[in-house]
CSV table of C-alpha atoms in Angstrom, one decimal:
chain,number,residue,atom,x,y,z
A,1,MET,CA,0.5,21.0,-31.8
A,2,ILE,CA,-2.8,22.4,-30.9
A,3,ARG,CA,-5.4,23.3,-33.6
A,4,LEU,CA,-8.9,24.6,-33.3
A,5,VAL,CA,-11.0,24.8,-36.5
A,6,GLY,CA,-14.3,26.7,-36.6
A,7,VAL,CA,-15.1,26.1,-32.9
A,8,TYR,CA,-18.6,27.2,-32.0
A,9,LYS,CA,-20.0,27.0,-28.5
A,10,ARG,CA,-23.2,28.4,-26.9
A,11,PHE,CA,-24.6,28.2,-23.4
A,12,GLU,CA,-28.4,28.4,-23.8
A,13,GLU,CA,-29.0,31.7,-25.6
A,14,LEU,CA,-25.4,33.0,-25.2
A,15,ILE,CA,-23.0,32.4,-28.1
A,16,VAL,CA,-19.6,32.3,-26.5
A,17,LEU,CA,-17.4,31.0,-29.3
A,18,ASP,CA,-18.5,31.8,-32.8
A,19,GLY,CA,-16.2,30.0,-35.2
A,20,VAL,CA,-12.8,30.2,-33.6
A,21,ASP,CA,-9.7,29.2,-35.6
A,22,PHE,CA,-6.6,29.0,-33.6
A,23,ASP,CA,-3.3,27.1,-33.7
A,24,VAL,CA,-0.2,26.7,-31.5
A,25,SER,CA,3.0,25.1,-32.7
A,26,LYS,CA,5.2,22.9,-30.7
A,27,GLY,CA,7.3,24.7,-28.1
A,28,GLU,CA,5.5,28.0,-28.7
A,29,THR,CA,3.8,30.2,-26.1
A,30,ILE,CA,0.6,31.8,-27.1
A,31,ALA,CA,-1.1,34.5,-25.0
A,32,LEU,CA,-4.9,34.7,-25.5
A,33,LEU,CA,-6.1,38.2,-24.7
A,34,GLY,CA,-9.6,39.5,-24.4
A,35,PRO,CA,-11.9,41.3,-22.1
A,36,SER,CA,-13.5,39.4,-19.2
A,37,GLY,CA,-16.4,37.2,-20.2
A,38,THR,CA,-15.4,36.8,-23.9
A,39,GLY,CA,-14.9,33.0,-23.6
A,40,LYS,CA,-11.1,32.8,-23.2
A,41,SER,CA,-11.4,30.2,-20.4
A,42,VAL,CA,-14.1,28.3,-22.3
A,43,LEU,CA,-11.7,28.1,-25.3
A,44,LEU,CA,-8.9,26.8,-23.1
A,45,LYS,CA,-11.2,24.1,-21.6
A,46,HIS,CA,-11.9,22.9,-25.2
A,47,ILE,CA,-8.2,22.0,-25.6
A,48,ASN,CA,-8.2,19.4,-22.8
A,49,GLY,CA,-11.7,18.2,-23.4
A,50,LEU,CA,-13.3,19.7,-20.3
A,51,ILE,CA,-15.8,21.4,-22.6
A,52,HIS,CA,-16.9,19.9,-26.0
A,53,PRO,CA,-17.7,22.2,-28.9
A,54,ASP,CA,-21.2,22.3,-30.4
A,55,ARG,CA,-19.5,22.6,-33.8
A,56,GLY,CA,-16.0,22.6,-35.1
A,57,GLU,CA,-12.8,20.6,-34.4
A,58,VAL,CA,-10.2,20.6,-31.6
A,59,TYR,CA,-7.0,18.7,-32.3
A,60,VAL,CA,-4.0,18.1,-30.0
A,61,ASP,CA,-1.2,16.3,-31.9
A,62,GLU,CA,-3.7,15.5,-34.6
A,63,GLN,CA,-6.0,13.7,-32.2
A,64,SER,CA,-9.6,15.0,-32.3
A,65,VAL,CA,-10.2,15.8,-28.6
A,66,PRO,CA,-14.1,15.6,-28.7
A,67,GLN,CA,-13.9,12.2,-30.3
A,68,LEU,CA,-11.6,10.6,-27.7
A,69,GLY,CA,-12.9,7.9,-25.5
A,70,ARG,CA,-12.6,8.0,-21.7
A,71,LYS,CA,-9.2,6.3,-21.4
A,72,GLN,CA,-7.7,8.1,-24.4
A,73,LEU,CA,-8.9,11.4,-23.0
A,74,ALA,CA,-7.4,10.6,-19.6
A,75,THR,CA,-4.1,9.8,-21.3
A,76,LEU,CA,-4.2,13.0,-23.3
A,77,ARG,CA,-5.0,15.0,-20.2
A,78,SER,CA,-2.0,13.5,-18.4
A,79,ARG,CA,0.1,15.2,-21.1
A,80,ILE,CA,-1.5,18.6,-20.6
A,81,GLY,CA,-1.0,20.6,-17.5
A,82,TYR,CA,-3.8,23.0,-16.6
A,83,VAL,CA,-3.3,25.9,-14.3
A,84,PHE,CA,-6.7,27.1,-12.9
A,85,GLN,CA,-7.5,30.8,-12.3
A,86,PHE,CA,-7.9,30.4,-8.5
A,87,GLY,CA,-5.6,27.4,-8.2
A,88,ALA,CA,-8.4,24.9,-7.7
A,89,LEU,CA,-6.4,23.2,-5.0
A,90,PHE,CA,-8.1,20.6,-2.9
A,91,ASP,CA,-8.7,22.2,0.5
A,92,SER,CA,-8.7,19.0,2.5
A,93,MET,CA,-5.3,17.9,1.1
A,94,SER,CA,-1.9,19.2,1.9
A,95,VAL,CA,0.2,20.9,-0.8
A,96,ALA,CA,2.2,17.7,-1.2
A,97,GLU,CA,-0.9,15.6,-1.7
A,98,ASN,CA,-2.2,18.2,-4.2
A,99,ILE,CA,1.0,18.0,-6.2
A,100,LYS,CA,1.0,14.2,-6.1
A,101,LEU,CA,-2.3,14.2,-7.8
A,102,GLY,CA,-0.4,15.4,-10.9
A,103,ILE,CA,1.8,12.3,-10.8
A,104,THR,CA,0.3,8.9,-11.9
A,105,ASP,CA,-0.7,6.5,-9.1
A,106,GLN,CA,1.5,3.8,-10.8
A,107,GLN,CA,4.6,6.1,-10.4
A,108,CYS,CA,3.7,6.9,-6.8
A,109,SER,CA,3.0,3.4,-5.7
A,110,SER,CA,6.0,1.9,-7.5
A,111,ASP,CA,8.5,4.5,-6.4
A,112,ALA,CA,7.4,6.5,-3.3
A,113,LYS,CA,10.8,8.2,-3.1
A,114,TYR,CA,10.5,9.5,-6.7
A,115,CYS,CA,7.1,10.8,-5.8
A,116,SER,CA,8.3,12.8,-2.7
A,117,ALA,CA,11.4,14.0,-4.5
A,118,ARG,CA,9.2,15.2,-7.5
A,119,VAL,CA,7.0,17.2,-5.1
A,120,VAL,CA,10.1,19.1,-3.8
A,121,GLU,CA,11.5,19.5,-7.3
A,122,CYS,CA,8.2,21.0,-8.5
A,123,LEU,CA,8.0,23.3,-5.6
A,124,GLU,CA,11.6,24.5,-6.3
A,125,LEU,CA,10.7,25.0,-9.9
A,126,VAL,CA,8.0,27.4,-8.9
A,127,ASN,CA,10.2,29.1,-6.3
A,128,LEU,CA,8.6,27.8,-3.2
A,129,PRO,CA,10.5,26.3,-0.2
A,130,ALA,CA,10.3,22.6,0.3
A,131,ASP,CA,8.5,23.0,3.7
A,132,THR,CA,5.4,24.4,1.8
A,133,ALA,CA,4.7,20.7,1.0
A,134,ARG,CA,3.3,20.2,4.6
A,135,LYS,CA,1.0,23.2,4.5
A,136,PHE,CA,-2.6,23.3,3.5
A,137,PRO,CA,-4.1,25.6,0.8
A,138,ALA,CA,-5.8,27.7,3.4
A,139,GLU,CA,-2.4,28.6,4.9
A,140,LEU,CA,-1.1,30.0,1.6
A,141,SER,CA,-1.3,33.5,0.1
A,142,GLY,CA,-3.0,34.0,-3.3
A,143,GLY,CA,0.3,34.1,-5.1
A,144,MET,CA,1.5,30.9,-3.4
A,145,ARG,CA,-1.7,29.1,-4.2
A,146,LYS,CA,-1.2,30.0,-7.9
A,147,ARG,CA,2.3,28.7,-7.8
A,148,VAL,CA,1.2,25.5,-6.1
A,149,GLY,CA,-1.4,25.2,-8.9
A,150,ILE,CA,1.5,25.5,-11.4
A,151,ALA,CA,3.6,22.9,-9.5
A,152,ARG,CA,0.7,20.5,-9.6
A,153,ALA,CA,0.2,21.1,-13.3
A,154,ILE,CA,3.9,20.4,-14.1
A,155,ALA,CA,4.3,17.4,-11.7
A,156,GLY,CA,3.3,14.9,-14.4
A,157,GLU,CA,6.0,16.4,-16.8
A,158,PRO,CA,3.4,17.6,-19.4
A,159,GLU,CA,4.1,18.5,-22.9
A,160,TYR,CA,1.5,21.3,-22.9
A,161,LEU,CA,0.7,23.9,-20.2
A,162,LEU,CA,-2.6,25.8,-20.3
A,163,TYR,CA,-2.7,28.8,-17.9
A,164,ASP,CA,-6.1,30.3,-17.1
A,165,GLU,CA,-5.5,33.9,-15.9
A,166,PRO,CA,-2.4,33.0,-14.0
A,167,THR,CA,-1.8,36.6,-12.8
A,168,SER,CA,-5.4,37.8,-12.1
A,169,GLY,CA,-5.9,39.1,-8.6
A,170,LEU,CA,-2.2,39.4,-7.9
A,171,ASP,CA,-0.2,42.5,-7.1
A,172,PRO,CA,2.2,43.7,-9.9
A,173,VAL,CA,5.3,42.1,-8.1
A,174,ASN,CA,3.6,38.7,-7.8
A,175,ALA,CA,2.3,39.0,-11.3
A,176,ASP,CA,5.8,39.6,-12.5
A,177,VAL,CA,7.0,36.5,-10.6
A,178,ILE,CA,4.3,34.4,-12.3
A,179,ASP,CA,5.2,35.8,-15.7
A,180,GLU,CA,8.9,35.0,-15.1
A,181,LEU,CA,7.8,31.5,-14.1
A,182,VAL,CA,5.9,31.0,-17.3
A,183,VAL,CA,9.0,31.9,-19.3
A,184,LYS,CA,11.3,29.8,-17.1
A,185,LEU,CA,9.1,26.7,-17.5
A,186,ARG,CA,9.0,27.2,-21.2
A,187,ASP,CA,12.8,27.4,-21.3
A,188,THR,CA,13.6,24.7,-18.8
A,189,LEU,CA,10.8,22.2,-19.7
A,190,GLY,CA,10.3,23.1,-23.4
A,191,VAL,CA,6.5,23.0,-23.0
A,192,THR,CA,4.0,24.3,-25.4
A,193,SER,CA,1.9,26.9,-23.6
A,194,VAL,CA,-1.4,28.8,-23.9
A,195,VAL,CA,-1.8,31.6,-21.5
A,196,VAL,CA,-5.2,33.1,-21.1
A,197,THR,CA,-5.0,36.6,-19.7
A,198,HIS,CA,-6.3,40.2,-19.9
A,199,ASP,CA,-2.9,41.6,-18.7
A,200,VAL,CA,-1.4,43.0,-21.9
A,201,ARG,CA,2.0,43.7,-20.4
A,202,GLY,CA,2.3,40.1,-19.1
A,203,ALA,CA,1.1,38.7,-22.4
A,204,PHE,CA,3.7,40.6,-24.4
A,205,ARG,CA,6.4,39.6,-21.9
A,206,VAL,CA,5.8,35.8,-22.1
A,207,ALA,CA,4.3,35.1,-25.5
A,208,ASP,CA,5.8,34.3,-28.9
A,209,ARG,CA,2.4,35.2,-30.4
A,210,VAL,CA,-0.7,36.9,-29.1
A,211,ALA,CA,-4.3,36.3,-30.0
A,212,LEU,CA,-7.2,38.7,-29.2
A,213,LEU,CA,-10.6,37.1,-28.7
A,214,LYS,CA,-13.5,39.4,-29.2
A,215,GLU,CA,-17.2,38.6,-29.6
A,216,GLY,CA,-16.5,34.9,-29.9
A,217,ARG,CA,-13.9,35.2,-32.7
A,218,ILE,CA,-10.2,35.7,-33.0
A,219,ARG,CA,-10.0,39.3,-33.9
A,220,ALA,CA,-6.2,39.5,-34.3
A,221,PHE,CA,-3.3,37.0,-34.1
A,222,GLY,CA,0.3,37.8,-34.4
A,223,THR,CA,3.6,38.6,-32.6
A,224,PRO,CA,3.7,41.2,-29.9
A,225,THR,CA,5.3,43.5,-32.4
A,226,ASP,CA,2.4,43.0,-34.8
A,227,PHE,CA,0.1,43.9,-32.1
A,228,ARG,CA,1.9,47.1,-31.1
A,229,GLU,CA,1.9,48.1,-34.7
A,230,SER,CA,-1.7,47.1,-35.5
A,231,ARG,CA,-4.1,49.7,-37.0
A,232,ASP,CA,-7.1,47.6,-35.9
A,233,GLU,CA,-9.2,49.9,-33.6
A,234,VAL,CA,-10.2,47.1,-31.3
A,235,VAL,CA,-6.6,45.9,-30.8
A,236,ARG,CA,-5.4,49.5,-30.2
A,237,GLU,CA,-8.2,50.2,-27.8
A,238,PHE,CA,-7.3,47.0,-25.8
A,239,ILE,CA,-3.6,47.7,-25.7
A,240,GLU,CA,-3.9,51.4,-24.9
A,241,ARG,CA,-5.8,50.5,-21.7
A,242,ASP,CA,-2.5,49.0,-20.4
A,243,PHE,CA,0.1,51.1,-22.2
A,244,GLY,CA,-1.6,54.4,-22.7
A,245,ALA,CA,-2.0,55.9,-26.1
A,246,LEU,CA,0.4,54.4,-28.7
A,247,PRO,CA,2.0,56.4,-31.5
A,248,GLU,CA,0.3,55.9,-34.9
A,249,ALA,CA,1.7,52.9,-36.7
B,1,MET,CA,-48.0,33.0,-20.4
B,2,ASP,CA,-49.4,30.0,-22.2
B,3,PRO,CA,-49.8,27.2,-19.7
B,4,ARG,CA,-48.8,24.6,-22.3
B,5,ARG,CA,-45.4,26.4,-22.6
B,6,ILE,CA,-44.9,26.3,-18.9
B,7,VAL,CA,-45.8,22.5,-18.8
B,8,GLY,CA,-43.6,21.9,-21.8
B,9,ARG,CA,-40.7,23.8,-20.2
B,10,TYR,CA,-40.9,21.9,-16.9
B,11,THR,CA,-41.3,18.6,-18.7
B,12,LEU,CA,-38.2,19.3,-20.8
B,13,HIS,CA,-36.3,20.4,-17.7
B,14,ALA,CA,-37.3,17.2,-15.8
B,15,LEU,CA,-36.4,15.0,-18.8
B,16,SER,CA,-33.0,16.6,-19.1
B,17,HIS,CA,-32.4,15.8,-15.4
B,18,VAL,CA,-33.4,12.2,-16.0
B,19,GLY,CA,-31.1,12.0,-18.9
B,20,ARG,CA,-28.2,13.5,-17.1
B,21,PHE,CA,-28.8,11.4,-14.0
B,22,ALA,CA,-28.8,8.3,-16.1
B,23,ALA,CA,-25.5,9.3,-17.7
B,24,PHE,CA,-24.1,10.1,-14.3
B,25,PHE,CA,-25.1,6.7,-13.0
B,26,VAL,CA,-23.8,4.8,-16.1
B,27,GLU,CA,-20.5,6.7,-15.8
B,28,MET,CA,-20.3,5.7,-12.1
B,29,VAL,CA,-20.9,2.1,-12.9
B,30,ARG,CA,-18.3,2.1,-15.7
B,31,THR,CA,-15.7,3.5,-13.3
B,32,LEU,CA,-16.2,0.8,-10.7
B,33,ASN,CA,-13.1,-1.0,-12.1
B,34,GLU,CA,-10.9,1.7,-10.6
B,35,TRP,CA,-11.2,0.0,-7.3
B,36,ARG,CA,-7.7,0.8,-6.2
B,37,ILE,CA,-8.7,4.4,-6.0
B,38,TRP,CA,-12.2,4.2,-4.5
B,39,VAL,CA,-11.8,1.4,-1.9
B,40,PRO,CA,-9.5,3.3,0.5
B,41,ARG,CA,-11.6,6.5,0.1
B,42,THR,CA,-14.8,4.5,0.8
B,43,PHE,CA,-13.4,3.5,4.2
B,44,GLU,CA,-12.7,7.2,5.0
B,45,GLN,CA,-16.3,8.1,4.0
B,46,ALA,CA,-17.8,5.2,5.9
B,47,GLN,CA,-16.0,6.3,9.0
B,48,ASN,CA,-17.3,9.8,8.6
B,49,ILE,CA,-20.9,8.6,8.1
B,50,GLY,CA,-20.9,5.8,10.7
B,51,TYR,CA,-18.9,7.2,13.5
B,52,GLY,CA,-20.0,10.7,12.9
B,53,SER,CA,-23.7,10.0,12.8
B,54,LEU,CA,-23.9,7.3,15.5
B,55,PHE,CA,-24.8,9.6,18.4
B,56,ILE,CA,-27.6,11.5,16.7
B,57,VAL,CA,-29.0,8.2,15.2
B,58,LEU,CA,-29.0,6.5,18.7
B,59,LEU,CA,-30.6,9.6,20.3
B,60,THR,CA,-33.4,9.7,17.7
B,61,ALA,CA,-34.0,5.9,18.0
B,62,ALA,CA,-34.2,6.2,21.8
B,63,PHE,CA,-36.8,8.9,21.6
B,64,ALA,CA,-38.7,7.1,18.9
B,65,GLY,CA,-38.8,4.0,21.1
B,66,ALA,CA,-39.8,6.0,24.2
B,67,VAL,CA,-42.6,7.8,22.5
B,68,THR,CA,-44.0,4.6,20.9
B,69,ALA,CA,-44.1,3.0,24.3
B,70,LEU,CA,-45.7,6.0,26.0
B,71,GLN,CA,-48.3,6.4,23.3
B,72,ALA,CA,-49.0,2.6,23.4
B,73,SER,CA,-49.5,2.8,27.2
B,74,TYR,CA,-51.9,5.7,26.7
B,75,GLN,CA,-54.0,3.9,24.0
B,76,PHE,CA,-53.9,0.3,25.4
B,77,GLN,CA,-55.0,0.9,29.0
B,78,ALA,CA,-57.2,-2.0,30.3
B,79,ASN,CA,-58.4,-2.9,26.8
B,80,LEU,CA,-55.9,-5.4,25.5
B,81,PRO,CA,-53.3,-7.8,26.9
B,82,VAL,CA,-50.1,-5.8,27.7
B,83,TYR,CA,-47.8,-8.2,25.9
B,84,ILE,CA,-49.1,-6.8,22.6
B,85,VAL,CA,-47.2,-3.6,23.4
B,86,GLY,CA,-43.9,-5.7,23.1
B,87,GLY,CA,-44.9,-6.7,19.6
B,88,LEU,CA,-46.1,-3.2,18.7
B,89,ILE,CA,-42.9,-1.5,19.8
B,90,VAL,CA,-40.5,-4.0,18.2
B,91,ASN,CA,-42.5,-4.1,14.9
B,92,SER,CA,-42.9,-0.3,14.8
B,93,ILE,CA,-39.2,0.2,15.4
B,94,VAL,CA,-37.9,-2.5,13.1
B,95,LEU,CA,-40.3,-2.1,10.2
B,96,GLU,CA,-40.7,1.6,10.1
B,97,LEU,CA,-39.3,4.0,12.7
B,98,ALA,CA,-35.6,3.0,12.8
B,99,PRO,CA,-35.0,2.8,9.0
B,100,VAL,CA,-37.2,5.8,8.0
B,101,LEU,CA,-36.1,8.2,10.8
B,102,THR,CA,-32.5,7.2,10.4
B,103,ALA,CA,-32.7,7.8,6.7
B,104,LEU,CA,-34.4,11.1,7.0
B,105,LEU,CA,-31.9,12.2,9.6
B,106,LEU,CA,-29.0,11.2,7.3
B,107,ALA,CA,-30.6,12.8,4.3
B,108,GLY,CA,-30.2,16.1,6.2
B,109,ARG,CA,-26.8,15.3,7.7
B,110,ILE,CA,-25.1,13.4,4.9
B,111,GLY,CA,-27.1,14.6,2.0
B,112,ALA,CA,-26.5,18.2,2.8
B,113,ARG,CA,-22.8,17.6,3.3
B,114,TYR,CA,-22.3,15.7,0.1
B,115,ALA,CA,-24.2,18.3,-2.0
B,116,ALA,CA,-22.3,21.2,-0.3
B,117,GLU,CA,-18.9,19.5,-0.6
B,118,LEU,CA,-19.3,18.5,-4.2
B,119,GLY,CA,-21.1,21.7,-5.2
B,120,THR,CA,-18.2,23.8,-3.7
B,121,MET,CA,-15.7,21.6,-5.5
B,122,ARG,CA,-17.6,22.1,-8.7
B,123,VAL,CA,-17.9,25.9,-8.5
B,124,THR,CA,-14.2,26.3,-7.4
B,125,GLU,CA,-13.1,24.1,-10.3
B,126,GLN,CA,-11.7,21.4,-8.1
B,127,ILE,CA,-13.7,18.8,-10.1
B,128,ASP,CA,-12.4,20.2,-13.3
B,129,ALA,CA,-8.9,20.1,-11.9
B,130,LEU,CA,-9.3,16.5,-11.1
B,131,GLU,CA,-10.4,15.7,-14.6
B,132,SER,CA,-7.7,17.9,-16.1
B,133,LEU,CA,-5.2,15.7,-14.2
B,134,GLY,CA,-6.5,12.7,-16.1
B,135,ARG,CA,-8.3,11.4,-13.0
B,136,SER,CA,-11.9,10.4,-12.7
B,137,PRO,CA,-14.1,12.4,-10.3
B,138,MET,CA,-16.3,9.3,-10.1
B,139,SER,CA,-13.7,7.0,-8.6
B,140,HIS,CA,-12.2,9.8,-6.4
B,141,LEU,CA,-15.3,11.5,-5.2
B,142,ILE,CA,-18.6,9.9,-6.1
B,143,ILE,CA,-18.2,6.1,-5.8
B,144,PRO,CA,-16.7,6.3,-2.3
B,145,ARG,CA,-19.6,8.5,-1.1
B,146,VAL,CA,-22.3,6.4,-2.7
B,147,ILE,CA,-21.0,3.0,-1.5
B,148,ALA,CA,-20.2,4.2,2.0
B,149,GLY,CA,-23.7,5.8,2.3
B,150,THR,CA,-25.4,2.7,0.9
B,151,LEU,CA,-23.6,0.3,3.2
B,152,MET,CA,-23.4,2.3,6.4
B,153,LEU,CA,-27.1,3.1,6.6
B,154,PRO,CA,-28.1,-0.6,7.3
B,155,VAL,CA,-25.4,-0.7,10.0
B,156,LEU,CA,-26.7,2.4,11.7
B,157,VAL,CA,-30.3,1.1,11.4
B,158,ILE,CA,-29.2,-2.1,13.3
B,159,PHE,CA,-27.9,0.1,16.2
B,160,ALA,CA,-31.1,2.2,16.0
B,161,ASP,CA,-33.3,-1.0,16.1
B,162,LEU,CA,-31.5,-2.1,19.3
B,163,ILE,CA,-31.6,1.2,21.1
B,164,GLY,CA,-35.2,1.9,20.0
B,165,ILE,CA,-36.4,-1.5,21.4
B,166,VAL,CA,-34.4,-1.1,24.6
B,167,ALA,CA,-35.8,2.4,25.1
B,168,GLY,CA,-39.3,1.3,24.2
B,169,TYR,CA,-39.1,-1.5,26.8
B,170,PHE,CA,-37.8,0.8,29.5
B,171,PHE,CA,-40.5,3.4,29.0
B,172,ALA,CA,-43.2,0.7,28.7
B,173,HIS,CA,-41.9,-0.7,32.0
B,174,ILE,CA,-42.0,2.6,33.9
B,175,SER,CA,-45.2,3.9,32.3
B,176,SER,CA,-48.7,3.3,33.6
B,177,LEU,CA,-48.7,-0.1,31.8
B,178,GLN,CA,-45.7,-1.4,33.9
B,179,ILE,CA,-45.1,-4.1,31.4
B,180,SER,CA,-42.8,-6.9,32.7
B,181,SER,CA,-39.8,-8.0,30.8
B,182,ALA,CA,-41.4,-11.5,30.4
B,183,ASP,CA,-44.6,-9.9,28.8
B,184,PHE,CA,-42.5,-7.6,26.6
B,185,ILE,CA,-40.3,-10.5,25.3
B,186,TYR,CA,-43.3,-12.7,24.9
B,187,GLY,CA,-45.1,-10.1,22.8
B,188,ALA,CA,-42.0,-9.3,20.8
B,189,ARG,CA,-41.4,-12.9,19.9
B,190,TYR,CA,-45.1,-13.7,19.3
B,191,PHE,CA,-45.4,-11.1,16.6
B,192,PHE,CA,-41.8,-11.2,15.2
B,193,ARG,CA,-41.0,-12.7,11.8
B,194,PRO,CA,-37.4,-13.0,10.6
B,195,TRP,CA,-38.5,-11.4,7.4
B,196,ASP,CA,-39.1,-8.2,9.3
B,197,LEU,CA,-35.4,-7.8,9.9
B,198,TRP,CA,-34.6,-8.5,6.2
B,199,TYR,CA,-37.2,-6.0,5.2
B,200,SER,CA,-35.6,-3.4,7.5
B,201,MET,CA,-32.2,-4.1,6.0
B,202,ILE,CA,-33.4,-4.1,2.3
B,203,LYS,CA,-35.2,-0.8,3.0
B,204,SER,CA,-32.1,0.7,4.6
B,205,LEU,CA,-30.0,-0.3,1.6
B,206,PHE,CA,-32.4,1.5,-0.8
B,207,PHE,CA,-32.6,4.5,1.5
B,208,GLY,CA,-28.8,4.6,1.8
B,209,LEU,CA,-28.5,4.6,-2.0
B,210,ALA,CA,-31.0,7.4,-2.2
B,211,ILE,CA,-29.4,9.6,0.5
B,212,SER,CA,-25.9,9.3,-1.1
B,213,LEU,CA,-26.6,9.1,-4.9
B,214,VAL,CA,-29.2,11.9,-5.2
B,215,PRO,CA,-27.2,14.5,-3.2
B,216,SER,CA,-24.0,13.4,-5.0
B,217,TYR,CA,-25.6,14.0,-8.4
B,218,VAL,CA,-27.1,17.3,-7.3
B,219,GLY,CA,-23.8,18.5,-5.9
B,220,PHE,CA,-21.8,17.3,-8.9
B,221,THR,CA,-24.0,19.3,-11.3
B,222,THR,CA,-24.0,22.5,-9.3
B,223,LYS,CA,-23.8,25.8,-11.2
B,224,GLN,CA,-23.6,29.5,-10.4
B,225,GLY,CA,-21.3,30.0,-7.5
B,226,ALA,CA,-22.2,30.2,-3.8
B,227,GLU,CA,-25.8,30.8,-4.5
B,228,GLY,CA,-25.8,27.6,-6.6
B,229,VAL,CA,-24.2,25.6,-3.8
B,230,GLY,CA,-27.0,26.8,-1.4
B,231,ARG,CA,-29.7,25.9,-3.9
B,232,ALA,CA,-28.1,22.5,-4.5
B,233,THR,CA,-27.8,21.7,-0.8
B,234,THR,CA,-31.5,22.5,-0.3
B,235,ALA,CA,-32.5,20.6,-3.4
B,236,ALA,CA,-30.4,17.6,-2.4
B,237,VAL,CA,-32.0,17.3,1.1
B,238,VAL,CA,-35.6,17.8,-0.3
B,239,SER,CA,-35.0,15.3,-3.2
B,240,ALA,CA,-33.4,12.7,-1.0
B,241,SER,CA,-36.2,13.0,1.7
B,242,VAL,CA,-39.0,12.8,-1.0
B,243,MET,CA,-37.2,9.8,-2.5
B,244,ILE,CA,-37.1,8.1,0.9
B,245,LEU,CA,-40.8,8.6,1.5
B,246,PHE,CA,-41.5,7.3,-2.1
B,247,LEU,CA,-39.3,4.3,-1.7
B,248,ASN,CA,-40.8,3.6,1.7
B,249,ALA,CA,-44.3,3.3,0.2
B,250,LEU,CA,-43.0,1.4,-2.9
B,251,LEU,CA,-41.0,-1.1,-0.8
B,252,ALA,CA,-43.9,-1.7,1.6
B,253,GLN,CA,-46.2,-2.5,-1.3
B,254,TRP,CA,-43.6,-4.7,-3.0
B,255,LEU,CA,-42.0,-6.5,0.0
B,256,LEU,CA,-44.7,-6.7,2.6
B,257,THR,CA,-47.8,-7.5,0.6
B,258,ASN,CA,-46.0,-10.5,-1.0
B,259,ALA,CA,-44.3,-11.7,2.2
């Protein structure tokens, strides 16, 4: 379970998160919506300790993330897969080497066959052919890079998956492929997921619950149906940009 | 604007860098126990630095030796015994020119590369990705670069010493001085002290640490996209070069005046 309590974060004069309360139950998929630059990615990075809050608490399985030591944090991070907005693949490494980074060194050195088989298995899970393993990130399209990023994130068999704008910059067909992948991974791996996005359609398709982040706070949090029926002007304005005008609830 | 505010702001900025640099260094030292990860990567980096820089280092040393010999032949005509030129060339190359020129050269070549590589990795979230996979950027990226840079500079300086001295002898021989090999060797041995070589190596180790650690820190803490990478690269080369000149004066005072 992931729980954020009163998380406050500022960068110099800019207040990015202003008391965010947020929780994700085990096995659940949450979509975090919000306009660009509202701190969605910053919030996501609090969950795996890449950013520490100025105030407030961040818990993963009742462990306070900001208070974890170096080793404990590394252990926690190995249980959390993180999919970066632009893939964040290592340019100088092949796809296989990138994915192997997601598997522990102990596993790879004690069982090289498992390691290679796991690379192929992860590529298949994200609908990429096995021969992609030999390629380098520069040889891949944007959609393929995102999928390799997902493959790397799931290689260590994480319990949690954090997706940072997994469909941004993709055409609608590829965006649908990624959305289907998020659902497939939830169903096949049973992971708990947080998907940061500004794609309302995608969010409604993949999420059990949706949160809207606005001006550093969670403005609305509920099921996709709750959102569709919301009377909140901010929520309606945000949704109508993707769906057109909605009938009065 | 109030000058006190400006001074205060710059002081705070400098102090924050000192604090972050100290934290960076402590974290690096704490991660040294992950040797299974950084040792193989250190060999890769050492090969890049050593093999990749050898030609330009030797070329620079050869020119430094040649110019020292030619200037000596211009200044020493008929005034002093020619064997002094042997001592002058060897001491100039070993004590100063080879370590300092090699270090300044590598501050540009390696320092810029480290800062640009790490800066790009920072702004494209590759370093965040490494951390999110439960891996330490220190053992994967920083320690191999710092150790390779620190250890390879003395090796390159030894080559630079040799080529600089040979080039110096050759140009002293063909210049108006026409120094013989016997005179050159006599002068070189007359003024040579074994400590000079130790001094050259100790200096090179410090310079190697400066040209790898400072740019690694600057690159690692890069912000603000492509512009930030450009700024970090420039800052890394300038900081490393200034650090070399500062260390050069400090080590001369510390190691030569007490020798």
